[in-house]
Short mmCIF file of C-alpha atoms and ligand atoms in Angstrom, two decimals:
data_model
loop_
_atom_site.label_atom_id
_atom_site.label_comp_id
_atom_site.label_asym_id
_atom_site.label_seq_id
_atom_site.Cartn_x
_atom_site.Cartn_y
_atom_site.Cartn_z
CA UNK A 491 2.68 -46.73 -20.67
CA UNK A 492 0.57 -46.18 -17.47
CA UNK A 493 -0.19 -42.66 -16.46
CA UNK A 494 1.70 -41.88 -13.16
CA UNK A 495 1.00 -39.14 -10.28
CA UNK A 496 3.89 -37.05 -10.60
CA UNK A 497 5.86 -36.17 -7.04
CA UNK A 498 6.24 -33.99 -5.02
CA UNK A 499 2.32 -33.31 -4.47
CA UNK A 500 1.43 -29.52 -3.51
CA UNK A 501 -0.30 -28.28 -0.63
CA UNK A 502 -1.28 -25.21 0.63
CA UNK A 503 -1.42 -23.85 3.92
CA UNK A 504 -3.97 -21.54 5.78
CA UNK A 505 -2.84 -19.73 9.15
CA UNK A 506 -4.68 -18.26 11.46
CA UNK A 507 -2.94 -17.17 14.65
CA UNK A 508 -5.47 -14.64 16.96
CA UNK A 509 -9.15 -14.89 15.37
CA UNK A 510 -11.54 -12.51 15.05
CA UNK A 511 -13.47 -13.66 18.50
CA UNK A 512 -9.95 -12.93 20.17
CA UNK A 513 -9.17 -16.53 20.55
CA UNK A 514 -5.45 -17.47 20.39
CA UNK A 515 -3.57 -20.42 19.08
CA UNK A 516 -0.72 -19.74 22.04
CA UNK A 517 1.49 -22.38 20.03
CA UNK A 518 1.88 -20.74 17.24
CA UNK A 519 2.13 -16.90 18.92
CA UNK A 520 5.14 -15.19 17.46
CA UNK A 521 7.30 -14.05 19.77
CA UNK A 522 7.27 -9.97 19.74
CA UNK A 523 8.49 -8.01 22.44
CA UNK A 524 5.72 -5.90 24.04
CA UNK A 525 7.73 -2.67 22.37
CA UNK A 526 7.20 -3.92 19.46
CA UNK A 527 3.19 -4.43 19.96
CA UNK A 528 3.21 -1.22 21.23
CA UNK A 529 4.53 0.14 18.33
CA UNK A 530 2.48 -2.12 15.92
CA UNK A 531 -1.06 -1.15 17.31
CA UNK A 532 0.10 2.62 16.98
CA UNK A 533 1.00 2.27 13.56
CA UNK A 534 -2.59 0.09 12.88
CA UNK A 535 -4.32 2.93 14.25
CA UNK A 536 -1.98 6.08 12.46
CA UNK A 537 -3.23 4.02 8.94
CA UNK A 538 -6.50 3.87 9.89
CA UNK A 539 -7.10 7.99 11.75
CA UNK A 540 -4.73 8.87 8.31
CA UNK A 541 -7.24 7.08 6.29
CA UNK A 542 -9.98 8.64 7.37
CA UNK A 543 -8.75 12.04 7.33
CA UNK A 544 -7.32 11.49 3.64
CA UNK A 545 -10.84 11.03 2.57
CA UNK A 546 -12.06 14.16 3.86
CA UNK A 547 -9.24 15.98 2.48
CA UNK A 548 -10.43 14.85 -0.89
CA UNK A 549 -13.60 15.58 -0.35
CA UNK A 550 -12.75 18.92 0.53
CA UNK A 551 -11.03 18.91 -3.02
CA UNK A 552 -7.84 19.53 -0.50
CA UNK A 553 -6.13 16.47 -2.13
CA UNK A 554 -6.56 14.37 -5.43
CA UNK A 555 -7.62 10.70 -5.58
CA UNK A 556 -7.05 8.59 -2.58
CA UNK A 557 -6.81 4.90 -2.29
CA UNK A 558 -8.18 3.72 1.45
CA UNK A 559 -6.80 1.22 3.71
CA UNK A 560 -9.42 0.71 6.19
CA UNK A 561 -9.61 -2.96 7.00
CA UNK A 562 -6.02 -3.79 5.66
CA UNK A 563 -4.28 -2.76 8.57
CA UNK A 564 -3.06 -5.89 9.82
CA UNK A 565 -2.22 -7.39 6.62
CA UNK A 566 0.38 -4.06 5.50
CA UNK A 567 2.10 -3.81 9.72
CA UNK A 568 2.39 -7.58 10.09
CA UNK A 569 4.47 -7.95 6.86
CA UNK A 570 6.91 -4.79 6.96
CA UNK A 571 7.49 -5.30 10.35
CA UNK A 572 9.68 -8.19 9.39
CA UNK A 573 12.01 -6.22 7.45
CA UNK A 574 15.07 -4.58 8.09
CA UNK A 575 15.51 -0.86 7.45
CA UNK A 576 17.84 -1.91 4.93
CA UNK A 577 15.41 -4.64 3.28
CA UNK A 578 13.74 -2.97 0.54
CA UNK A 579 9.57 -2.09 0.27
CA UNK A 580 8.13 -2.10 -2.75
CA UNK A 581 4.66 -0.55 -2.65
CA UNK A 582 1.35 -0.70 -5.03
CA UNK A 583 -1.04 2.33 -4.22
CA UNK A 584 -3.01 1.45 -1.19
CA UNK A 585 0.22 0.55 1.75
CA UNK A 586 -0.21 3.79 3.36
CA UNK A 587 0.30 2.51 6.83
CA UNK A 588 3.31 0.15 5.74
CA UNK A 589 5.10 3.60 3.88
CA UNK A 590 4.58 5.29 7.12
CA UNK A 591 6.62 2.92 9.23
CA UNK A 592 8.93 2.59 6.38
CA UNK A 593 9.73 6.16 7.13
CA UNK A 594 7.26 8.17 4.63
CA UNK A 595 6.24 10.99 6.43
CA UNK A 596 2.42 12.22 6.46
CA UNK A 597 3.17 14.91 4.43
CA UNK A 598 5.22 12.94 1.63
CA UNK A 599 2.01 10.83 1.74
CA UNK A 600 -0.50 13.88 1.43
CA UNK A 601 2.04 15.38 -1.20
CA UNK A 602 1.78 12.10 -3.25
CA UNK A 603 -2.09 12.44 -3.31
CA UNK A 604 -1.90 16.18 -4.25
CA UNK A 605 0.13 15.15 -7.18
CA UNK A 606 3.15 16.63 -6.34
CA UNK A 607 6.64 14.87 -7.38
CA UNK A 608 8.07 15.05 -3.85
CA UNK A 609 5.48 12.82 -2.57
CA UNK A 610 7.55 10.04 -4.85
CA UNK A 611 10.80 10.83 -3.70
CA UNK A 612 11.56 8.71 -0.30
CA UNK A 613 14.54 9.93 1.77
CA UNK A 614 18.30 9.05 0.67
CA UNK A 615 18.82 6.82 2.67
CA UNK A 616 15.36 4.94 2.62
CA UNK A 617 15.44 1.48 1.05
CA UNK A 618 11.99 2.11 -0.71
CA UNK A 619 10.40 2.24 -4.10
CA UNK A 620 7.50 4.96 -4.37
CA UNK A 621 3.50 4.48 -4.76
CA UNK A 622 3.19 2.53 -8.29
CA UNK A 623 -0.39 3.60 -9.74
CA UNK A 624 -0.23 0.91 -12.92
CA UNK A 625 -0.97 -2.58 -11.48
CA UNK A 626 1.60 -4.91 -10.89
CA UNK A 627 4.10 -2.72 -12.86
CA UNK A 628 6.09 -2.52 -10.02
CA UNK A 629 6.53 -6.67 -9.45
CA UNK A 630 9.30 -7.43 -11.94
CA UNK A 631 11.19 -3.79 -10.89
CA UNK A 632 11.22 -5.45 -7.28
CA UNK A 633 12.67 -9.15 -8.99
CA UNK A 634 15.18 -6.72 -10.38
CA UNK A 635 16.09 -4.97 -6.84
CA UNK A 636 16.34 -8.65 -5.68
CA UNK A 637 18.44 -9.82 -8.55
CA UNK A 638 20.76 -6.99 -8.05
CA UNK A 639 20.98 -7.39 -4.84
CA UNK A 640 21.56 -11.28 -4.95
CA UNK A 641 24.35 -10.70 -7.57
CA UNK A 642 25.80 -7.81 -5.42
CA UNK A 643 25.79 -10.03 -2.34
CA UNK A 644 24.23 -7.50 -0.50
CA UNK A 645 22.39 -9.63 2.28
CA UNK A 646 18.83 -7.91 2.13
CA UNK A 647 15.24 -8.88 1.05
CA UNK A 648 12.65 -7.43 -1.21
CA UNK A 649 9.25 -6.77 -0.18
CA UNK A 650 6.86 -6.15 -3.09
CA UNK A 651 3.06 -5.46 -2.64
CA UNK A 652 0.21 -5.79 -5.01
CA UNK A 653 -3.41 -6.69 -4.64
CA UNK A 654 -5.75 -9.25 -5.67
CA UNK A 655 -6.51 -7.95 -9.16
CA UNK A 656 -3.19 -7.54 -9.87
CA UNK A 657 -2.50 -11.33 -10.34
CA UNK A 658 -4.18 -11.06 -13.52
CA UNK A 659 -1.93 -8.94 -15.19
CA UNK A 660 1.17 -10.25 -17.27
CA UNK A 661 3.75 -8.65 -14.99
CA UNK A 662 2.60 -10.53 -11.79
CA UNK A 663 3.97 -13.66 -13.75
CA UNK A 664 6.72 -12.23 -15.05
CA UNK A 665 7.79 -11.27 -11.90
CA UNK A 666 7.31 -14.24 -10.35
CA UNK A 667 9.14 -17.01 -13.17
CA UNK A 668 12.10 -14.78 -12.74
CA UNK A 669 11.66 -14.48 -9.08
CA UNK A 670 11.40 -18.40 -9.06
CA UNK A 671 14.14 -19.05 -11.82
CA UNK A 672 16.87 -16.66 -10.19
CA UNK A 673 15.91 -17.84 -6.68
CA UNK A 674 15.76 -14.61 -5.57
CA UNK A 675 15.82 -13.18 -1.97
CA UNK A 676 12.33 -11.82 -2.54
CA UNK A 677 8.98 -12.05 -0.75
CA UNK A 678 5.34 -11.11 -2.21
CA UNK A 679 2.48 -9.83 0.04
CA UNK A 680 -0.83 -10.51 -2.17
CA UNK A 681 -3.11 -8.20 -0.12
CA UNK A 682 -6.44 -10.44 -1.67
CA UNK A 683 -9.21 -7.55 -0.55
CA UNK A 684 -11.51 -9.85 -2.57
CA UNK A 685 -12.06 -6.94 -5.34
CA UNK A 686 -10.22 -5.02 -8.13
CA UNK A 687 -12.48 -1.96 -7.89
CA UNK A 688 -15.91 -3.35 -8.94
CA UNK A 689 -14.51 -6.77 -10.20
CA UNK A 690 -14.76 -9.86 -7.71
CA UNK A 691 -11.97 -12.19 -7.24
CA UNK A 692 -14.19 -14.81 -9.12
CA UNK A 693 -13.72 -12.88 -12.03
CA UNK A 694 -10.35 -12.94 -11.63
CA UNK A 695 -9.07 -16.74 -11.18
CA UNK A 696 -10.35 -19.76 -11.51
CA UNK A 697 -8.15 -21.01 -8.68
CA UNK A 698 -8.78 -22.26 -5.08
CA UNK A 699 -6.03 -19.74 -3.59
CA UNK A 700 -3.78 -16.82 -5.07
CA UNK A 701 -0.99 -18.65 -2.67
CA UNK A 702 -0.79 -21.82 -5.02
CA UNK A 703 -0.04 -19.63 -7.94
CA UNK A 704 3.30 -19.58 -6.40
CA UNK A 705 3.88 -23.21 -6.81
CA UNK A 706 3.63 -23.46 -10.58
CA UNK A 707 6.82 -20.74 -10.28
CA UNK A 708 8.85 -22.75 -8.16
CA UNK A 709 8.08 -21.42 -4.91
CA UNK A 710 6.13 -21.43 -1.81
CA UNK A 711 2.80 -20.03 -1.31
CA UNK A 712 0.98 -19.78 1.71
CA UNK A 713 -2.51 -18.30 2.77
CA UNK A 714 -3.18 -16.23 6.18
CA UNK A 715 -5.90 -14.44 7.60
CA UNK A 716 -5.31 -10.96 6.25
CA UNK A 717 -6.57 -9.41 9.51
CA UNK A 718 -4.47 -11.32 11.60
CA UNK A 719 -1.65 -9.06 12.73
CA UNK A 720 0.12 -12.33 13.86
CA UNK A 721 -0.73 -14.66 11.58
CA UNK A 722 0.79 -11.78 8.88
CA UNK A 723 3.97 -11.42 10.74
CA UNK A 724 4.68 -15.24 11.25
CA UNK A 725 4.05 -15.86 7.74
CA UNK A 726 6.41 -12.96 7.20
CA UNK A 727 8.79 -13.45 9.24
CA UNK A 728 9.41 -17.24 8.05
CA UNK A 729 9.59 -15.75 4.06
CA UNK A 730 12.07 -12.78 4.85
CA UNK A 731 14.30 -14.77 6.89
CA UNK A 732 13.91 -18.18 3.98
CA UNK A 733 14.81 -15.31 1.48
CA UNK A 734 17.81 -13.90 3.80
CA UNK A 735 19.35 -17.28 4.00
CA UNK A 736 19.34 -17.49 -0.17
CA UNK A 737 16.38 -19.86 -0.05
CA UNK A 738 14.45 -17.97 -2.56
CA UNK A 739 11.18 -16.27 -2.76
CA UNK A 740 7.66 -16.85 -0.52
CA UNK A 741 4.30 -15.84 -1.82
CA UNK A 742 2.00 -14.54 0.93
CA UNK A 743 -1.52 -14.26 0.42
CA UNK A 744 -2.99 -12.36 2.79
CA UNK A 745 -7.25 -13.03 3.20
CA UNK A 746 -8.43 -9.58 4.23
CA UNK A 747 -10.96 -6.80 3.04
CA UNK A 748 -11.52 -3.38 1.51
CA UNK A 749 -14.06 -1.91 3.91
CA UNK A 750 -13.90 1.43 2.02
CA UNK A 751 -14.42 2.51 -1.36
CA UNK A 752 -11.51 1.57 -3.74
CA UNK A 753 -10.41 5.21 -4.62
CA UNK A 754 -12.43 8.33 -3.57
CA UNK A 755 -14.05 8.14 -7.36
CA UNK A 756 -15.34 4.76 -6.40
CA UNK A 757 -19.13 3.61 -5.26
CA UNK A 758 -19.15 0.13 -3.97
CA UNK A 759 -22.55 0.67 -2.61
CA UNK A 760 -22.86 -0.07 -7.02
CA UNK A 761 -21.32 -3.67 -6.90
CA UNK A 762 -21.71 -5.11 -3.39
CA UNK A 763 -23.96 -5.63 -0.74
CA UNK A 764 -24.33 -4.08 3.01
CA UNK A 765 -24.00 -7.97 4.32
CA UNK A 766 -20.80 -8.65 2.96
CA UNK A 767 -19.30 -5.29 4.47
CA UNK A 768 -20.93 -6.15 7.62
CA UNK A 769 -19.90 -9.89 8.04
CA UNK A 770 -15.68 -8.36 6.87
CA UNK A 771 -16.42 -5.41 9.64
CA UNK A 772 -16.73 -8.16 12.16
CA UNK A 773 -13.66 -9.44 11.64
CA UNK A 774 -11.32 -5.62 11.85
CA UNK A 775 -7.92 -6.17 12.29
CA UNK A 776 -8.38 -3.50 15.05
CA UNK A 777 -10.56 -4.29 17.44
CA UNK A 778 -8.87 -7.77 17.85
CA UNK A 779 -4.96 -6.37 18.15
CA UNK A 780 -6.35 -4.00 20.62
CA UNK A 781 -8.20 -7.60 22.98
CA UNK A 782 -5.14 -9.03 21.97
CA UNK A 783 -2.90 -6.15 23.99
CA UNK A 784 -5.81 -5.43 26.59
CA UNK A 785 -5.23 -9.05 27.83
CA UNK A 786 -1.29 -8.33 27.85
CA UNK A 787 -1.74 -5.47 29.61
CA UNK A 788 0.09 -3.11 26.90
CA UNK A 789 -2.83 -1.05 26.10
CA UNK A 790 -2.02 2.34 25.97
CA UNK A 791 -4.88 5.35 26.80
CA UNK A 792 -4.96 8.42 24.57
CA UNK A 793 -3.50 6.76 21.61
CA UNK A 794 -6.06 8.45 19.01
CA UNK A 795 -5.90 11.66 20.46
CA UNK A 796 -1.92 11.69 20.37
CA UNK A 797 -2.32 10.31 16.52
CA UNK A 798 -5.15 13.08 15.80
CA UNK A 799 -2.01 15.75 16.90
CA UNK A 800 0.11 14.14 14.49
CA UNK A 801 -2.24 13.90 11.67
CA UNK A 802 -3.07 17.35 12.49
CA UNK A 803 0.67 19.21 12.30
CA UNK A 804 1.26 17.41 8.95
CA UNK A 805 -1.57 18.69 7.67
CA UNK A 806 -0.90 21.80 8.26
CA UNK A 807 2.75 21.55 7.50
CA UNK A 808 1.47 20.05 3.79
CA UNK A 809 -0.70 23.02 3.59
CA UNK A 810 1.51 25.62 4.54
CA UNK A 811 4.22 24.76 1.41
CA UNK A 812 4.81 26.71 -1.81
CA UNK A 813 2.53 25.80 -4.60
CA UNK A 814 3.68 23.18 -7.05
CA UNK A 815 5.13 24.41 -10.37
CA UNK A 816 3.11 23.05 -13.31
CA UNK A 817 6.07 23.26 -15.47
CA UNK A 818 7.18 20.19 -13.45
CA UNK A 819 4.89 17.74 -15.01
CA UNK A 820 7.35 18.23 -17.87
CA UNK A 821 10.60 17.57 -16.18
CA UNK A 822 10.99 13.90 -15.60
CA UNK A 823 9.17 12.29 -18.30
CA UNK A 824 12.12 11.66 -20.72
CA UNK A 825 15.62 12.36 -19.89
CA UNK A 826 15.80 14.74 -23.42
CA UNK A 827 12.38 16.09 -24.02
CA UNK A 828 11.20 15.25 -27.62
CA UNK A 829 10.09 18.38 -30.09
CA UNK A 830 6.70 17.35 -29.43
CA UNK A 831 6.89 17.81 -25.42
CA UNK A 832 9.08 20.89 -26.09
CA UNK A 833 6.47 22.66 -27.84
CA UNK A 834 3.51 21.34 -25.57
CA UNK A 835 5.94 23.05 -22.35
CA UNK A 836 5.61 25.95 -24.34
CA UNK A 837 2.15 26.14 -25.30
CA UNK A 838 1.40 25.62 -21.21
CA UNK A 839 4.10 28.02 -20.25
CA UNK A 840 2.12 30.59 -22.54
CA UNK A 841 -0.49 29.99 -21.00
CA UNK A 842 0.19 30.58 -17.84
CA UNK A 843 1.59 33.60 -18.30
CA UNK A 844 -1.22 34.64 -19.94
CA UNK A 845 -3.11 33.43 -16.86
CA UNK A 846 -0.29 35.16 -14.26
CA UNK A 847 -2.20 37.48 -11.26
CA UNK A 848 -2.57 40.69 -12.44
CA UNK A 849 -2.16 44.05 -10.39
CA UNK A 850 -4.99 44.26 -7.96
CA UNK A 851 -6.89 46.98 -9.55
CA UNK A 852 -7.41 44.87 -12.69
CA UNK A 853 -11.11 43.14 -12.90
CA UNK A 854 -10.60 39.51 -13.42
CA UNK A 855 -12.84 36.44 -12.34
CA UNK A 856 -10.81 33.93 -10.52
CA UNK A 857 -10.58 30.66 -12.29
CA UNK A 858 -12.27 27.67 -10.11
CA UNK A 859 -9.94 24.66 -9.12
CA UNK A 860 -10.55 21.48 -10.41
CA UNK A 861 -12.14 18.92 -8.52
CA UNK A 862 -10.12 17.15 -6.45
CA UNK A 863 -6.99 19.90 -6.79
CA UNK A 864 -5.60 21.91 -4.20
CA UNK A 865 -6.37 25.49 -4.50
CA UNK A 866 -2.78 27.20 -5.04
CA UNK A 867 -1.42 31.02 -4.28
CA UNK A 868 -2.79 32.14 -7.34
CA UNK A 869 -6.36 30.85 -6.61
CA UNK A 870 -5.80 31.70 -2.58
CA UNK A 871 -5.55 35.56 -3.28
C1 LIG B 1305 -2.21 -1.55 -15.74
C2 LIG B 1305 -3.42 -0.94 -15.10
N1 LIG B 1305 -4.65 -1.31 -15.51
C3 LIG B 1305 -5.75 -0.77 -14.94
C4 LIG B 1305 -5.61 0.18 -13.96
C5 LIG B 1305 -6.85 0.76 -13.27
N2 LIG B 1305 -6.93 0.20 -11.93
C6 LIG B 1305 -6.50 0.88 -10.86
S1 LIG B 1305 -6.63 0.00 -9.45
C7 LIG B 1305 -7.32 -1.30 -10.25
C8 LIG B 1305 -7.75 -2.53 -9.50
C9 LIG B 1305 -6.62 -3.13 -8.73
O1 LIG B 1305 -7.11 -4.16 -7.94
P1 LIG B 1305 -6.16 -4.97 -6.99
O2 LIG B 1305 -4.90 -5.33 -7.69
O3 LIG B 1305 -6.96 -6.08 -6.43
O4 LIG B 1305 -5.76 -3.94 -5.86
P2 LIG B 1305 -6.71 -3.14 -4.87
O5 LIG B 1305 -7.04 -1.84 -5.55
O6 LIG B 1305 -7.91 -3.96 -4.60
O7 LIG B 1305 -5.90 -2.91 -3.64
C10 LIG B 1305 -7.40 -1.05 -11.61
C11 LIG B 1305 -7.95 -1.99 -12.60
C12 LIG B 1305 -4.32 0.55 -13.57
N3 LIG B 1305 -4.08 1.43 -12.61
N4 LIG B 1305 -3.24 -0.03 -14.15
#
């Protein structure tokens, strides 16, 4: 029997819309209305002014650990702004700009990072899944939102988010056979930042793209240029609306950077060099949306100032709530708690009493946060 070349052969596409010297392919410029690029820039530049204020709230041990965006801007606004309110978002840990148009506030976001339960809780009538800390846990919950809503008939799309590193781990190809097998009105934004904390994506795969991996599942995969606000979108745009019309699922892999540490507790200065941050800052997602609307005349002035205000109030609206009850840590970790979590409620409920203020004239040394923890009303008098 002679060996034969098995059809259909696969391919993989690369897109690349507005490039990082500003040139544009006009042929293949989506079509958004200048509201709508208005609205996109503002949001690129919330994620990045929120960034960098979220890092010097940590560092100020204001907040706990905190995952930056910087550089991944275009790759998180050009993908959600293809859904529908009513399409669902499925976050990893590090979509911060992308839960903010969703409809996260700043404060849910800071709350989240102070490791406070509200911060996971989106609004009733948000079609979102909270920050997911263990990677790719939160791919085959998303399948599941787009089973259920494939068997419901309910005509909206899933959105699920995960990183490079995370298409190493068993659940990104869980996710993805059933995503494949039930055809399901799903769509998955592979935000390749070209490192899972210190590990390089050659460490990773041994494949040419993380797109392709979609093709052994069924599906299609295609590459963009991560920091290409419209190359994102298009790409987006053409998987939600395949997925809307019951064609199945679309793997994006989005070719973009980390230009920050991974997490506050992170060095990269440990595992990669000043050139290869340099040569990714050339290509920011920021600058180039900004030529981009310069030339369209959409620019708005003041823009970080007005953002600054914003970030400003929240923080200060964050910081003026009641301190968290530690008891809470307790309440949501099995529907019945078991002896074992009874007793350890207990033994920390002791405690604290033990440790409650005592009347002023009593000589006690205050006890000194941890790092990274907000000081509460017990530490703040
Ligand atoms: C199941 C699991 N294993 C390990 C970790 C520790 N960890 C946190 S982030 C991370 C790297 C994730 O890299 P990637 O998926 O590329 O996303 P990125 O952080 O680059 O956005 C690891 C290993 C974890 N949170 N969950």
């Amino acid at each position: 029997m002679p060996r034969t070349l098995l059809e259909p052969r696969f391919q993989i596409e690369y897109l690349s819309i507005l490039d990082s010297e500003g040139n544009l392919d006009a042929a293949l410029e989506p079509e958004i209305p200048a509201d709508g690029l208005r609205r996109l820039y503002r949001a690129m530049v919330l994620g990045r002014r929120l960034d960098e204020r979220m890092v010097r709230l940590q560092r100020q041990g204001r907040i706990g650990t905190f995952a930056p965006i910087k550089g991944q801007e275009a790759a998180q606004m050009g993908s959600v702004f293809a859904l529908r309110p009513s399409d669902w978002m499925v976050p990893s840990f590090r979509e911060t700009a992308a839960m903010l148009w969703r409809g996260w506030t700043i404060e849910k976001l800071l709350l989240f990072f102070a490791g406070r339960l509200e911060g996971a809780q989106p609004a009733p009538e948000q079609h979102d899944l909270p920050i997911t800390i263990p990677v790719a846990t939160q791919l085959p919950h998303a399948v599941g939102l787009a089973y259920a809503a494939q068997y419901r008939g309910d005509e909206v799309v899933v959105m699920a988010f995960c990183g490079d590193g995370a298409t190493s781990e068993g659940d990104f190809h869980e996710a993805l056979n059933f995503a494949g097998v039930w055809h399901v009105p799903a769509v998955f934004v592979v935000q390749n930042n070209q490192w899972a904390i210190s590990v390089p994506l050659k460490k990773q795969t041994h494949s040419a793209t993380l797109a392709q991996k979609a093709l052994a599942y069924g599906f299609p995969g295609i590459q963009v240029d991560g920091n290409d606000l419209l190359a994102v979108y298009a790409a987006s745009r053409e998987g939600v609306e395949r997925a809307r019309r019951g064609e199945g699922p679309t793997l994006i892999e989005c070719m973009t950077y980390r230009l920050g540490v991974h997490t506050t507790a992170d060095d990269p200065t440990r595992y990669r060099s000043d050139e290869e941050v340099r040569a990714w800052e050339r290509k920011d997602p920021l600058p180039r949306v900004r030529a981009y609307l310069e030339k369209k005349n959409l620019l708005e002035e003041g823009i970080e100032e007005r953002v600054d205000e914003e970030i400003a109030a929240a923080v200060e609206r964050f910081e003026a709530m009641a301190a968290a009850d530690p008891l809470a840590i307790f309440d949501h970790v099995h529907a019945d708690r078991s002896a074992a979590l009874e007793a350890q409620r207990a033994e920390l409920a002791e405690r604290l009493r033990a440790d409650a203020p005592r009347r002023p004239d009593e000589e006690r040394p205050l006890p000194t946060p941890m790092r990274g923890q907000r000081k509460t009303s017990r530490w703040a008098n």
